[in-house]
Amino acid sequence: MVAFERTQETGIWSERELNTICAALQAALAPSTGREWETGTTERGDAQFYLLGPLPDQACELCVSRIGARYVLEDGSGRLLFEHRNLDLVALHARAAVPSTSWLMVRAIMLWCAIRSAVYEKLELIAEGEELLVQLAPQLAAFA
């Protein structure tokens, strides 16, 4: 008896494949991140998995494609990040490629920096005012 490699239907992910990808991206798919995933196919019918960003844009952040027996990992811009026959290795690279900082955290950090900058500018103006007062006080005392 000769064992032949079983061919997969090109446009459909197996349950094992989806579980492998979703398990690797578990932190990125947490409800607090606002990310979701979707599947689709290429123009030639090859299976694709998309990691989508939060609403309202839901931009593609990561894409895993199965082309023949190879898995291809691309970022949201279509740049090739990794490719291999082993889905587990591709899933590990996918986990590493996902930004770990959520969009809410990024906005909070930006808000903190803006507030800090505004306060710093106000304090700088006060310090300049004090410096001016120190320079003018002796001259004003002469008129008194």
PDB file of C-alpha atoms in Angstrom:
ATOM      1  CA  MET A   1       0.000   0.000   0.000  1.00  0.00           C
ATOM      2  CA  VAL A   2       1.333   3.446  -0.940  1.00  0.00           C
ATOM      3  CA  ALA A   3       0.276   6.471   1.103  1.00  0.00           C
ATOM      4  CA  PHE A   4      -0.309   9.573  -0.968  1.00  0.00           C
ATOM      5  CA  GLU A   5      -0.397  13.066   0.449  1.00  0.00           C
ATOM      6  CA  ARG A   6      -3.998  14.131   0.788  1.00  0.00           C
ATOM      7  CA  THR A   7      -4.797  17.275  -1.153  1.00  0.00           C
ATOM      8  CA  GLN A   8      -6.811  19.940   0.598  1.00  0.00           C
ATOM      9  CA  GLU A   9      -9.619  21.938  -0.859  1.00  0.00           C
ATOM     10  CA  THR A  10      -7.851  25.123  -1.813  1.00  0.00           C
ATOM     11  CA  GLY A  11     -10.288  27.760  -0.529  1.00  0.00           C
ATOM     12  CA  ILE A  12     -11.303  26.204   2.775  1.00  0.00           C
ATOM     13  CA  TRP A  13      -9.309  26.170   6.012  1.00  0.00           C
ATOM     14  CA  SER A  14      -9.433  22.996   8.052  1.00  0.00           C
ATOM     15  CA  GLU A  15     -10.572  23.236  11.654  1.00  0.00           C
ATOM     16  CA  ARG A  16      -7.079  22.291  12.823  1.00  0.00           C
ATOM     17  CA  GLU A  17      -5.518  25.079  10.764  1.00  0.00           C
ATOM     18  CA  LEU A  18      -7.949  27.697  12.076  1.00  0.00           C
ATOM     19  CA  ASN A  19      -7.414  26.518  15.651  1.00  0.00           C
ATOM     20  CA  THR A  20      -3.633  26.783  15.221  1.00  0.00           C
ATOM     21  CA  ILE A  21      -3.806  30.321  13.855  1.00  0.00           C
ATOM     22  CA  CYS A  22      -6.398  31.525  16.394  1.00  0.00           C
ATOM     23  CA  ALA A  23      -4.456  29.992  19.289  1.00  0.00           C
ATOM     24  CA  ALA A  24      -1.292  31.799  18.202  1.00  0.00           C
ATOM     25  CA  LEU A  25      -3.184  35.097  17.863  1.00  0.00           C
ATOM     26  CA  GLN A  26      -5.223  34.624  21.048  1.00  0.00           C
ATOM     27  CA  ALA A  27      -3.852  37.771  22.726  1.00  0.00           C
ATOM     28  CA  ALA A  28      -4.402  39.842  19.582  1.00  0.00           C
ATOM     29  CA  LEU A  29      -7.980  38.569  19.269  1.00  0.00           C
ATOM     30  CA  ALA A  30      -8.938  39.357  22.878  1.00  0.00           C
ATOM     31  CA  PRO A  31     -12.203  41.331  23.063  1.00  0.00           C
ATOM     32  CA  SER A  32     -10.429  44.326  24.624  1.00  0.00           C
ATOM     33  CA  THR A  33      -8.339  44.850  21.459  1.00  0.00           C
ATOM     34  CA  GLY A  34     -11.332  45.252  19.165  1.00  0.00           C
ATOM     35  CA  ARG A  35      -9.696  43.011  16.563  1.00  0.00           C
ATOM     36  CA  GLU A  36     -11.550  40.352  14.622  1.00  0.00           C
ATOM     37  CA  TRP A  37     -10.648  37.751  12.023  1.00  0.00           C
ATOM     38  CA  GLU A  38     -12.123  36.692   8.736  1.00  0.00           C
ATOM     39  CA  THR A  39     -11.365  34.146   6.054  1.00  0.00           C
ATOM     40  CA  GLY A  40     -11.417  34.535   2.304  1.00  0.00           C
ATOM     41  CA  THR A  41      -9.756  33.377  -0.850  1.00  0.00           C
ATOM     42  CA  THR A  42      -7.256  34.728  -3.345  1.00  0.00           C
ATOM     43  CA  GLU A  43      -8.061  35.291  -7.001  1.00  0.00           C
ATOM     44  CA  ARG A  44      -6.900  31.731  -7.640  1.00  0.00           C
ATOM     45  CA  GLY A  45      -8.988  30.214  -4.848  1.00  0.00           C
ATOM     46  CA  ASP A  46      -6.244  29.792  -2.223  1.00  0.00           C
ATOM     47  CA  ALA A  47      -7.373  30.070   1.400  1.00  0.00           C
ATOM     48  CA  GLN A  48      -6.609  33.264   3.321  1.00  0.00           C
ATOM     49  CA  PHE A  49      -6.952  34.290   6.977  1.00  0.00           C
ATOM     50  CA  TYR A  50      -7.177  38.003   7.807  1.00  0.00           C
ATOM     51  CA  LEU A  51      -6.525  39.644  11.174  1.00  0.00           C
ATOM     52  CA  LEU A  52      -8.608  42.827  11.105  1.00  0.00           C
ATOM     53  CA  GLY A  53      -8.036  45.932  13.192  1.00  0.00           C
ATOM     54  CA  PRO A  54     -10.670  47.578  15.389  1.00  0.00           C
ATOM     55  CA  LEU A  55     -13.781  49.317  14.090  1.00  0.00           C
ATOM     56  CA  PRO A  56     -14.582  51.515  12.213  1.00  0.00           C
ATOM     57  CA  ASP A  57     -11.797  50.881   9.665  1.00  0.00           C
ATOM     58  CA  GLN A  58     -11.117  47.193  10.305  1.00  0.00           C
ATOM     59  CA  ALA A  59      -7.935  47.445   8.259  1.00  0.00           C
ATOM     60  CA  CYS A  60      -6.111  44.212   7.576  1.00  0.00           C
ATOM     61  CA  GLU A  61      -3.183  43.944   9.989  1.00  0.00           C
ATOM     62  CA  LEU A  62      -1.989  40.470   9.056  1.00  0.00           C
ATOM     63  CA  CYS A  63      -2.752  37.863   6.409  1.00  0.00           C
ATOM     64  CA  VAL A  64      -1.962  34.150   6.339  1.00  0.00           C
ATOM     65  CA  SER A  65      -2.442  32.423   2.979  1.00  0.00           C
ATOM     66  CA  ARG A  66      -2.203  28.753   2.099  1.00  0.00           C
ATOM     67  CA  ILE A  67      -0.822  28.437  -1.408  1.00  0.00           C
ATOM     68  CA  GLY A  68      -0.490  24.805  -2.308  1.00  0.00           C
ATOM     69  CA  ALA A  69       1.310  23.191   0.626  1.00  0.00           C
ATOM     70  CA  ARG A  70       3.010  26.432   1.770  1.00  0.00           C
ATOM     71  CA  TYR A  71       1.764  28.999   4.253  1.00  0.00           C
ATOM     72  CA  VAL A  72       2.574  32.635   3.535  1.00  0.00           C
ATOM     73  CA  LEU A  73       2.495  35.364   6.193  1.00  0.00           C
ATOM     74  CA  GLU A  74       2.123  38.990   5.086  1.00  0.00           C
ATOM     75  CA  ASP A  75       1.573  42.223   6.944  1.00  0.00           C
ATOM     76  CA  GLY A  76      -1.346  44.559   6.254  1.00  0.00           C
ATOM     77  CA  SER A  77       0.576  46.239   3.426  1.00  0.00           C
ATOM     78  CA  GLY A  78       1.201  42.967   1.595  1.00  0.00           C
ATOM     79  CA  ARG A  79       4.882  42.684   2.539  1.00  0.00           C
ATOM     80  CA  LEU A  80       6.118  39.130   2.922  1.00  0.00           C
ATOM     81  CA  LEU A  81       7.057  38.394   6.536  1.00  0.00           C
ATOM     82  CA  PHE A  82       7.562  34.620   6.482  1.00  0.00           C
ATOM     83  CA  GLU A  83       6.675  31.492   4.550  1.00  0.00           C
ATOM     84  CA  HIS A  84       7.023  27.813   5.347  1.00  0.00           C
ATOM     85  CA  ARG A  85       5.345  24.442   4.983  1.00  0.00           C
ATOM     86  CA  ASN A  86       4.832  24.179   8.763  1.00  0.00           C
ATOM     87  CA  LEU A  87       1.791  26.151   9.943  1.00  0.00           C
ATOM     88  CA  ASP A  88       2.987  26.101  13.559  1.00  0.00           C
ATOM     89  CA  LEU A  89       6.130  28.049  12.594  1.00  0.00           C
ATOM     90  CA  VAL A  90       4.098  30.512  10.540  1.00  0.00           C
ATOM     91  CA  ALA A  91       1.700  30.976  13.483  1.00  0.00           C
ATOM     92  CA  LEU A  92       4.620  31.758  15.816  1.00  0.00           C
ATOM     93  CA  HIS A  93       5.866  34.401  13.391  1.00  0.00           C
ATOM     94  CA  ALA A  94       2.335  35.778  13.123  1.00  0.00           C
ATOM     95  CA  ARG A  95       2.133  36.148  16.905  1.00  0.00           C
ATOM     96  CA  ALA A  96       5.438  38.037  16.917  1.00  0.00           C
ATOM     97  CA  ALA A  97       4.322  40.287  14.046  1.00  0.00           C
ATOM     98  CA  VAL A  98       1.179  41.564  15.768  1.00  0.00           C
ATOM     99  CA  PRO A  99       1.675  44.823  17.662  1.00  0.00           C
ATOM    100  CA  SER A 100       1.062  44.105  21.331  1.00  0.00           C
ATOM    101  CA  THR A 101       0.021  47.631  22.302  1.00  0.00           C
ATOM    102  CA  SER A 102      -3.684  48.199  21.816  1.00  0.00           C
ATOM    103  CA  TRP A 103      -4.983  51.285  20.024  1.00  0.00           C
ATOM    104  CA  LEU A 104      -6.608  52.470  23.265  1.00  0.00           C
ATOM    105  CA  MET A 105      -3.256  52.336  25.068  1.00  0.00           C
ATOM    106  CA  VAL A 106      -1.590  54.228  22.223  1.00  0.00           C
ATOM    107  CA  ARG A 107      -4.221  56.971  22.445  1.00  0.00           C
ATOM    108  CA  ALA A 108      -3.846  57.165  26.227  1.00  0.00           C
ATOM    109  CA  ILE A 109      -0.069  57.545  25.885  1.00  0.00           C
ATOM    110  CA  MET A 110      -0.503  60.247  23.241  1.00  0.00           C
ATOM    111  CA  LEU A 111      -2.976  62.107  25.478  1.00  0.00           C
ATOM    112  CA  TRP A 112      -0.562  61.916  28.417  1.00  0.00           C
ATOM    113  CA  CYS A 113       2.276  63.296  26.279  1.00  0.00           C
ATOM    114  CA  ALA A 114       0.095  66.163  25.020  1.00  0.00           C
ATOM    115  CA  ILE A 115      -0.981  67.116  28.560  1.00  0.00           C
ATOM    116  CA  ARG A 116       2.591  66.873  29.834  1.00  0.00           C
ATOM    117  CA  SER A 117       3.845  69.065  26.995  1.00  0.00           C
ATOM    118  CA  ALA A 118       1.143  71.691  27.636  1.00  0.00           C
ATOM    119  CA  VAL A 119       1.910  71.797  31.375  1.00  0.00           C
ATOM    120  CA  TYR A 120       5.636  72.039  30.663  1.00  0.00           C
ATOM    121  CA  GLU A 121       5.061  75.006  28.341  1.00  0.00           C
ATOM    122  CA  LYS A 122       2.952  76.781  30.983  1.00  0.00           C
ATOM    123  CA  LEU A 123       5.611  76.211  33.646  1.00  0.00           C
ATOM    124  CA  GLU A 124       8.248  77.478  31.264  1.00  0.00           C
ATOM    125  CA  LEU A 125       6.263  80.695  30.753  1.00  0.00           C
ATOM    126  CA  ILE A 126       5.955  81.125  34.520  1.00  0.00           C
ATOM    127  CA  ALA A 127       9.704  80.596  34.944  1.00  0.00           C
ATOM    128  CA  GLU A 128      10.419  83.165  32.236  1.00  0.00           C
ATOM    129  CA  GLY A 129       8.085  85.608  34.013  1.00  0.00           C
ATOM    130  CA  GLU A 130       9.932  85.101  37.295  1.00  0.00           C
ATOM    131  CA  GLU A 131      13.263  85.634  35.569  1.00  0.00           C
ATOM    132  CA  LEU A 132      11.988  88.865  34.046  1.00  0.00           C
ATOM    133  CA  LEU A 133      10.709  90.028  37.433  1.00  0.00           C
ATOM    134  CA  VAL A 134      14.088  89.315  39.049  1.00  0.00           C
ATOM    135  CA  GLN A 135      15.810  91.433  36.388  1.00  0.00           C
ATOM    136  CA  LEU A 136      13.322  94.303  36.607  1.00  0.00           C
ATOM    137  CA  ALA A 137      12.802  94.386  40.400  1.00  0.00           C
ATOM    138  CA  PRO A 138      16.001  96.340  41.210  1.00  0.00           C
ATOM    139  CA  GLN A 139      15.151  98.923  38.583  1.00  0.00           C
ATOM    140  CA  LEU A 140      11.576  99.247  39.839  1.00  0.00           C
ATOM    141  CA  ALA A 141      12.854  99.618  43.409  1.00  0.00           C
ATOM    142  CA  ALA A 142      14.856 102.673  42.326  1.00  0.00           C
ATOM    143  CA  PHE A 143      11.632 104.467  41.403  1.00  0.00           C
ATOM    144  CA  ALA A 144      10.020 103.720  44.764  1.00  0.00           C
TER     145      ALA A 144
END
